[in-house]
């Protein structure tokens, strides 16, 4: 197969099948659309025709008439006998899909490629229904298909290797980016997406910060368009919970993927998000009234030594605070720490500073977009409020959260990077493909490797080591893939496809 005009069969004319049919017809291919429900394929054809007209009116598509002429609704599978490629987008059920594959094999020619748009089933398992498993492959599109320009190309263990190359060219010819992904639970996008929402859920589950604070901090500090809880509410917790379970169980209870216990109860209670009117937020959204800004402290601020000490001192001075430059905090001075991977309590105790006068700020992603502060338990809240007053006096938002190692940004970034490094180690995809999947498939501003490079891979590694030491939770154990590169002072190579030098074993 090549990117030249082909005859494509699409089985299942629902949300995904319609999008796939539209994409291929607009891309110059002949498309035959079929659905088991009577009239569904024809209704979809008409709807796609209207979409193509709209695209032409907007100037996005040159010739809607020609695209429409390339698309036909056909009543039976037998009409797909002359196709080069059949993509199934029917109900997500292993038995139904395998039965369809058996039926298709009896109809199509020996060289026809059979592809599945499944989002959760194993391609290798689906292919066991085929007499020729080497022609079976996963082609995982995202919703809405014409706009989400990523396609996961998933070879099963018995898929012919040249098929992957051909499909990559075909997908590229449609203006989409194909990413070749191993046949594992969650493929790539749903796998690497576990870090952002998963760690945010744990921070919330540990009562360190509420959803609105976590969302605001991650959007402001890292440039995400949506916070993790906004995303969960948009996708629907019922759908996300199924993915969480699939990836967690599929990786044999890998701690990095462990969901928080409240998820099942929230799904049972119907707190699915926007579609049920309630999730982590209540809909329609009503903006929370702004709390009055606390008064700025007049106490001197002693800045703890560390990698961000100069930046923190410059900020305090810029905001009119008094910096205590003595070797240790004197008198009424408040000690301000900017720790990596530690909580404020640990930082204060390690420095021999009175925790009652200690405050910590997260400086990893800079200090100018949103400032996150925490203080040890039992401290007079006026101390933290006074520092928040000073550090918010230029209008930059300040959030006060519970004392927790790694604040919000450090923990979430560390988990995103750890999961991505594990994926690279396991040859799930190259670092470049992982970053591409994150930006194109998940809409992240940066992929996890680009983020690690921007914030400092060695720092992220150090955060993971400290989080692991502080919590004893195996979810934070450092990545061996990253620790090797950090030990060698080696930058992350986005094209790195042989992390364990197993290239000779590719395909096994
Ligand atoms: P849908 O429910 O909108 O459409 C499924 C269509 O398949 C229906 O029109 C149904 O009548 C037809 N159908 C069911 N059994 C059939 C059979 N044996 N033969 C022919 N037609 C049959 O479902 P949707 O959302 O389009 O999903 C389809 C597939 O795409 C599933 O495998 C799903 O996991 C996957 N997917 C869905 C995404 C989404 O966001 N909805 C994203 C990526 C993949």
XYZ file of C-alpha atoms and ligand atoms in Angstrom:
552
model
C 0.000 0.000 0.000
C 1.138 3.594 -0.488
C -0.147 7.116 0.015
C -1.509 7.054 -3.564
C -5.281 6.924 -3.952
C -6.639 3.707 -2.439
C -9.980 2.050 -1.869
C -10.759 2.178 1.841
C -13.540 0.299 3.608
C -14.811 1.737 6.900
C -16.984 -0.505 9.073
C -19.023 1.283 11.738
C -20.506 4.652 10.847
C -20.589 6.110 14.361
C -18.578 9.027 15.707
C -15.193 7.578 14.784
C -16.095 5.740 11.579
C -17.694 8.917 10.185
C -14.626 10.977 11.025
C -12.307 8.406 9.468
C -14.446 8.211 6.304
C -14.456 12.009 6.005
C -10.689 12.227 6.437
C -9.923 9.628 3.757
C -12.501 10.982 1.278
C -11.170 14.530 1.707
C -7.648 13.115 1.325
C -8.328 11.751 -2.159
C -9.247 8.142 -1.431
C -12.292 6.186 -2.487
C -14.264 5.281 0.679
C -16.965 2.659 1.204
C -18.828 3.060 4.500
C -20.880 0.255 6.026
C -22.764 -0.190 9.308
C -24.773 -3.076 10.755
C -27.616 -0.702 11.705
C -29.876 -0.140 8.737
C -29.687 3.398 7.356
C -26.776 4.396 9.623
C -24.138 4.428 6.868
C -26.332 6.492 4.537
C -27.196 8.960 7.317
C -23.484 9.282 8.071
C -22.690 9.805 4.379
C -25.130 12.723 4.222
C -23.761 14.243 7.403
C -20.179 13.921 6.149
C -21.296 15.574 2.866
C -22.514 18.581 4.836
C -19.229 18.723 6.765
C -17.262 18.627 3.498
C -19.412 21.488 2.113
C -18.695 23.542 5.235
C -14.961 22.893 4.918
C -15.056 23.997 1.274
C -16.996 27.163 2.215
C -14.269 27.949 4.773
C -11.615 27.402 2.128
C -10.121 24.402 3.973
C -11.089 21.926 1.241
C -10.629 22.633 -2.469
C -13.375 20.506 -3.996
C -16.195 19.206 -1.780
C -18.029 17.762 -4.800
C -15.121 15.502 -5.706
C -14.660 14.401 -2.076
C -18.381 13.599 -1.787
C -18.250 11.632 -5.023
C -15.474 9.490 -3.557
C -17.627 8.485 -0.563
C -20.341 5.817 -0.781
C -22.531 4.175 1.829
C -22.863 0.476 1.084
C -25.404 -1.885 2.646
C -23.328 -5.016 3.178
C -19.790 -6.107 4.046
C -19.612 -7.996 0.717
C -19.265 -4.605 -1.010
C -15.817 -4.287 0.557
C -14.385 -7.140 -1.539
C -12.241 -4.824 -3.697
C -10.745 -2.682 -0.911
C -7.040 -2.156 -0.173
C -7.596 -1.353 3.482
C -10.550 -1.884 5.812
C -10.703 0.088 9.071
C -13.163 -1.150 11.640
C -14.706 1.317 14.098
C -17.527 -0.788 15.508
C -18.498 -1.351 19.123
C -15.561 -1.808 21.552
C -16.055 -5.531 22.121
C -13.422 -8.206 21.484
C -15.935 -10.862 20.373
C -17.789 -8.529 17.994
C -14.560 -7.247 16.466
C -13.099 -10.737 16.041
C -16.298 -11.959 14.397
C -16.138 -8.997 12.011
C -12.486 -9.740 11.176
C -13.349 -13.379 10.372
C -16.220 -12.231 8.144
C -13.990 -9.684 6.409
C -11.243 -12.204 5.712
C -13.767 -14.344 3.864
C -14.685 -11.359 1.655
C -11.559 -9.309 0.935
C -8.497 -10.242 -1.138
C -5.312 -11.715 0.349
C -3.473 -8.390 0.164
C -6.141 -6.276 1.862
C -4.948 -4.774 5.147
C -7.300 -5.050 8.115
C -7.071 -2.277 10.708
C -8.833 -1.674 14.004
C -9.544 1.683 15.612
C -9.856 0.032 19.031
C -8.827 2.234 21.924
C -8.343 -0.495 24.507
C -8.172 -3.987 22.997
C -4.907 -5.730 22.177
C -4.184 -5.822 18.453
C -2.378 -9.145 18.902
C -5.515 -10.620 20.550
C -7.778 -9.250 17.810
C -5.475 -10.733 15.165
C -5.827 -14.228 16.618
C -9.189 -14.304 14.815
C -7.435 -13.834 11.447
C -6.086 -16.553 9.216
C -3.468 -14.014 8.116
C -2.574 -12.173 11.358
C 0.297 -10.422 9.545
C -2.243 -8.193 7.723
C -3.887 -6.979 10.931
C -2.810 -3.688 12.546
C -4.093 -1.033 14.923
C -4.882 2.418 13.501
C -5.976 4.437 16.492
C -7.507 7.787 15.564
C -8.564 10.455 18.060
C -11.857 12.277 18.346
C -12.658 14.442 16.377
C -10.703 12.601 13.680
C -10.210 15.414 11.124
C -8.936 17.832 13.800
C -6.850 15.554 16.027
C -3.881 15.084 13.768
C -2.326 12.093 15.509
C -2.783 8.429 14.635
C -1.275 5.624 16.693
C -0.063 2.879 14.358
C 0.024 -0.288 16.417
C 1.598 -3.440 15.027
C 0.579 -6.615 16.824
C 3.246 -9.196 17.573
C 2.579 -10.907 14.234
C 1.964 -7.843 12.039
C 4.146 -7.652 8.900
C 6.815 -4.945 9.516
C 6.496 -3.350 6.042
C 2.828 -2.662 6.727
C 3.771 -0.159 9.413
C 5.898 1.842 7.023
C 3.181 1.857 4.373
C 0.531 2.995 6.820
C 2.798 5.762 8.126
C 3.059 7.103 4.560
C -0.692 6.779 4.041
C -1.447 8.672 7.262
C 1.119 11.366 6.418
C -0.594 11.811 3.047
C -3.759 12.753 4.949
C -1.902 15.501 6.807
C -1.881 13.504 10.061
C 1.129 12.355 12.060
C 1.487 8.639 12.544
C 3.286 7.430 15.632
C 4.355 3.805 15.752
C 3.507 2.334 19.133
C 3.956 -1.087 20.731
C 0.803 -3.131 21.376
C 0.515 -2.500 25.109
C -2.371 -1.432 27.358
C -3.297 2.179 26.596
C -0.946 2.140 23.567
C 1.055 5.372 23.897
C -1.248 8.362 24.370
C -3.413 6.845 27.092
C -0.267 5.478 28.735
C 1.717 8.708 28.966
C -1.431 10.668 29.867
C -1.474 8.868 33.233
C 1.172 11.188 34.725
C -0.632 14.529 34.461
C -4.057 13.501 35.734
C -2.818 10.610 37.892
C -0.422 12.638 40.022
C -2.885 15.533 40.277
C -5.454 13.076 41.622
C -2.967 11.851 44.227
C -2.175 15.406 45.377
C -5.910 15.973 45.752
C -6.320 12.543 47.415
C -3.670 13.494 49.986
C -5.668 16.677 50.728
C -2.695 18.860 49.820
C -4.706 21.118 47.498
C -8.224 21.266 45.992
C -8.874 20.689 42.259
C -9.241 24.386 41.409
C -5.841 25.214 42.924
C -4.096 22.275 41.232
C -5.650 23.197 37.868
C -4.736 26.881 38.168
C -1.138 26.163 39.217
C -0.464 23.699 36.386
C -2.045 25.953 33.754
C -0.228 29.075 34.963
C 3.180 27.524 35.678
C 3.474 25.061 32.787
C 1.162 26.512 30.124
C -1.362 23.647 29.967
C -4.587 24.729 28.281
C -6.674 22.695 30.715
C -6.012 21.574 34.251
C -6.141 17.835 35.033
C -9.496 18.086 36.822
C -11.007 20.169 34.014
C -9.774 17.476 31.632
C -11.237 14.656 33.716
C -14.574 16.475 33.844
C -14.506 17.020 30.081
C -13.603 13.429 29.169
C -15.981 11.954 31.724
C -14.713 10.163 34.833
C -16.489 6.958 33.756
C -14.376 6.860 30.588
C -11.155 7.958 32.329
C -11.626 5.454 35.172
C -11.853 2.608 32.648
C -8.572 3.742 31.058
C -6.917 4.103 34.495
C -7.934 0.560 35.405
C -6.923 -0.850 32.029
C -3.424 0.641 32.147
C -2.901 -0.118 35.877
C -4.016 -3.747 35.539
C -2.426 -4.175 32.117
C 0.951 -3.235 33.611
C 0.415 -5.645 36.531
C -0.340 -3.024 39.173
C 2.569 -0.762 38.277
C 2.538 1.770 41.180
C 3.070 4.758 38.861
C -0.382 4.074 37.382
C -2.190 3.400 40.686
C -5.456 5.370 40.729
C -6.788 6.970 43.943
C -9.412 4.903 45.787
C -12.196 7.533 45.553
C -12.492 7.094 41.798
C -14.806 4.054 41.876
C -17.201 5.713 44.328
C -17.317 8.921 42.286
C -18.110 6.955 39.136
C -20.845 5.010 40.985
C -22.271 8.286 42.323
C -22.555 9.664 38.779
C -19.967 12.407 39.344
C -18.729 11.979 35.779
C -18.132 15.621 34.946
C -19.735 17.982 32.464
C -22.053 15.380 30.969
C -23.750 14.659 34.324
C -23.606 18.264 35.544
C -21.215 17.429 38.387
C -17.705 16.133 38.688
C -14.732 17.755 40.355
C -16.585 20.983 39.542
C -20.340 21.763 39.569
C -21.863 22.825 36.229
C -22.695 25.401 35.054
C -19.477 26.804 36.449
C -19.781 29.726 38.840
C -16.534 31.586 39.491
C -15.491 31.501 43.159
C -15.389 34.967 44.757
C -11.824 36.214 45.102
C -10.544 36.043 48.683
C -9.175 39.325 50.064
C -5.379 39.519 49.805
C -3.654 39.102 53.185
C -1.433 41.882 54.525
C 2.247 41.551 53.617
C 4.602 40.556 56.405
C 7.057 43.172 57.611
C 9.352 40.550 59.153
C 12.765 40.115 57.516
C 13.008 37.165 55.142
C 15.988 34.853 55.426
C 16.561 32.941 52.180
C 17.778 29.370 52.592
C 20.800 28.447 50.438
C 19.974 26.363 47.369
C 19.809 26.410 43.575
C 17.049 29.064 43.489
C 18.252 31.254 46.387
C 19.329 34.200 44.194
C 16.040 34.267 42.263
C 13.998 34.093 45.453
C 16.048 36.848 47.114
C 15.677 39.060 44.030
C 11.906 38.541 44.089
C 11.602 39.394 47.798
C 13.635 42.566 47.277
C 11.663 43.529 44.157
C 8.445 43.296 46.167
C 9.824 45.530 48.915
C 10.595 42.786 51.437
C 13.560 42.960 53.765
C 16.132 40.239 53.175
C 17.973 38.929 56.233
C 21.464 38.167 54.998
C 22.810 36.603 58.202
C 24.149 33.037 58.178
C 21.052 31.811 60.031
C 17.608 33.453 60.441
C 17.799 36.076 63.170
C 15.046 37.086 65.657
C 11.639 37.423 63.996
C 12.943 36.551 60.509
C 10.952 34.122 58.416
C 13.036 31.426 56.693
C 12.055 30.976 53.040
C 13.060 27.697 51.386
C 12.829 26.691 47.709
C 13.290 22.927 48.025
C 13.354 20.305 45.296
C 11.387 17.161 46.098
C 11.090 17.926 49.832
C 8.381 19.384 51.998
C 8.863 22.488 54.114
C 9.087 20.514 57.357
C 11.995 18.395 56.086
C 13.784 21.418 54.638
C 13.457 23.409 57.891
C 14.485 20.522 60.159
C 17.473 19.663 57.936
C 18.622 23.304 58.050
C 18.173 23.501 61.829
C 15.598 26.288 61.406
C 12.534 26.745 63.655
C 9.621 25.209 61.593
C 7.255 27.725 63.207
C 8.991 30.449 61.143
C 9.628 28.443 57.930
C 7.835 28.776 54.581
C 8.616 27.029 51.264
C 8.060 28.237 47.695
C 8.164 26.189 44.493
C 10.702 27.767 42.144
C 11.180 24.915 39.658
C 9.111 26.455 36.852
C 9.966 30.077 37.669
C 8.506 32.598 40.084
C 6.578 34.948 37.840
C 3.368 33.190 36.815
C 1.938 31.608 39.962
C 3.629 31.301 43.361
C 2.915 28.225 45.445
C 3.683 28.302 49.158
C 3.555 25.753 51.949
C 4.429 25.638 55.626
C 4.901 22.905 58.261
C 1.837 21.621 60.143
C 0.992 23.422 63.382
C 2.477 26.739 62.283
C 0.523 29.931 63.078
C -1.344 30.569 59.772
C -0.512 34.262 60.067
C 3.131 33.502 59.169
C 2.224 31.892 55.842
C -0.457 34.533 55.178
C 2.088 37.309 55.689
C 4.497 35.766 53.179
C 1.600 35.218 50.748
C 0.684 38.891 51.169
C 4.222 39.984 50.349
C 4.687 37.597 47.417
C 1.292 38.467 45.929
C 1.717 42.224 46.179
C 2.541 42.531 42.458
C -0.717 40.801 41.425
C 0.844 37.407 40.583
C -1.479 34.699 41.988
C -0.323 33.006 45.176
C -1.640 29.619 46.373
C -1.143 28.227 49.837
C -1.182 24.429 49.937
C -0.621 21.743 52.570
C 2.953 20.708 53.286
C 3.754 18.050 50.693
C 7.035 16.950 49.160
C 7.328 18.282 45.613
C 4.501 20.861 45.872
C 2.234 20.478 42.775
C 4.393 21.262 39.724
C 7.421 19.216 40.827
C 5.356 16.112 41.556
C 3.300 16.250 38.384
C 6.315 16.972 36.160
C 8.324 14.218 37.854
C 5.556 11.658 37.288
C 5.055 12.702 33.653
C 8.787 12.374 33.026
C 9.169 9.082 34.937
C 6.343 7.464 32.962
C 7.788 8.774 29.689
C 11.292 7.514 30.567
C 9.895 4.070 31.444
C 8.098 4.067 28.089
C 11.353 4.925 26.297
C 13.208 2.269 28.298
C 10.589 -0.305 27.305
C 10.786 0.745 23.645
C 7.140 1.675 23.604
C 8.178 4.521 21.290
C 11.121 6.897 20.797
C 11.335 10.009 23.010
C 10.448 12.144 19.962
C 7.340 10.046 19.301
C 6.377 10.231 22.978
C 6.667 14.028 22.942
C 4.698 14.168 19.667
C 1.949 12.006 21.152
C 1.742 14.308 24.179
C 1.475 17.509 22.151
C -0.678 16.222 19.268
C -2.730 13.549 21.048
C -3.119 15.140 24.473
C -2.778 18.830 23.588
C 0.075 19.379 26.073
C 2.158 22.525 25.501
C 5.352 20.441 25.686
C 6.094 16.735 25.669
C 7.560 15.184 28.846
C 11.097 15.046 27.413
C 10.999 18.649 26.223
C 9.689 19.604 29.663
C 12.500 17.651 31.374
C 15.053 19.357 29.144
C 13.577 22.807 29.877
C 13.395 22.337 33.642
C 16.577 20.273 33.920
C 16.633 16.486 33.638
C 19.047 16.215 36.600
C 16.670 18.258 38.746
C 13.710 16.078 37.801
C 15.762 13.002 38.658
C 16.687 14.532 42.017
C 13.032 15.342 42.728
C 12.101 11.707 42.033
C 14.860 10.425 44.342
C 13.710 12.693 47.153
C 10.016 11.936 46.651
C 10.852 8.254 46.767
C 12.903 8.723 49.952
C 10.230 10.903 51.563
C 7.243 8.682 50.804
C 8.667 5.186 50.346
C 6.139 4.903 47.505
C 7.468 2.888 44.569
C 5.555 5.145 42.187
C 8.371 7.691 42.680
C 11.311 5.305 42.268
C 13.744 6.965 39.868
C 13.826 5.846 36.256
C 16.936 3.856 35.393
C 16.735 5.225 31.850
C 16.980 8.778 33.190
C 19.494 8.077 35.964
C 21.981 6.681 33.429
C 21.703 9.774 31.267
C 21.972 12.093 34.258
C 25.042 10.186 35.549
C 26.647 10.641 32.129
C 25.570 14.324 31.912
C 24.010 13.298 28.635
C 21.234 15.406 27.106
C 18.023 13.576 26.216
C 18.257 12.425 22.614
C 14.773 12.662 21.118
C 15.669 10.158 18.406
C 16.946 7.619 20.930
C 15.451 4.326 19.854
C 17.892 1.900 21.410
C 17.830 2.678 25.108
C 19.129 -0.748 26.100
C 20.922 -1.458 22.880
C 18.337 -4.044 21.956
C 17.933 -2.823 18.390
C 18.889 -6.249 17.096
C 15.876 -7.651 18.918
C 13.373 -5.160 17.433
C 10.107 -6.855 16.665
C 10.587 -9.605 19.263
P -20.212 4.559 18.036
O -21.101 3.831 18.993
O -20.429 5.998 17.807
O -20.256 3.810 16.620
C -20.177 2.430 16.445
C -20.943 2.081 15.188
O -20.633 0.732 14.870
C -22.453 2.178 15.327
O -22.970 2.953 14.283
C -22.930 0.736 15.266
O -24.187 0.597 14.651
C -21.847 0.091 14.424
N -21.678 -1.336 14.658
C -21.675 -2.017 15.826
N -21.433 -3.319 15.607
C -21.245 -3.478 14.258
C -20.915 -4.572 13.425
N -20.733 -5.795 13.930
N -20.791 -4.353 12.102
C -20.959 -3.128 11.574
N -21.275 -2.035 12.331
C -21.406 -2.212 13.655
O -18.722 4.258 18.558
P -17.408 5.152 18.356
O -17.275 6.111 19.476
O -17.370 5.653 16.963
O -16.270 4.061 18.581
C -15.973 3.101 17.617
C -14.624 2.490 17.914
O -13.633 3.507 17.960
C -14.514 1.741 19.228
O -13.655 0.656 19.052
C -13.895 2.781 20.150
O -13.205 2.202 21.239
C -12.945 3.465 19.206
N -12.552 4.828 19.577
C -13.472 5.727 20.040
C -13.079 7.019 20.355
C -14.076 8.031 20.823
O -13.658 9.094 21.301
N -15.359 7.779 20.705
C -11.662 7.457 20.231
C -10.802 6.447 19.645
C -11.245 5.179 19.364
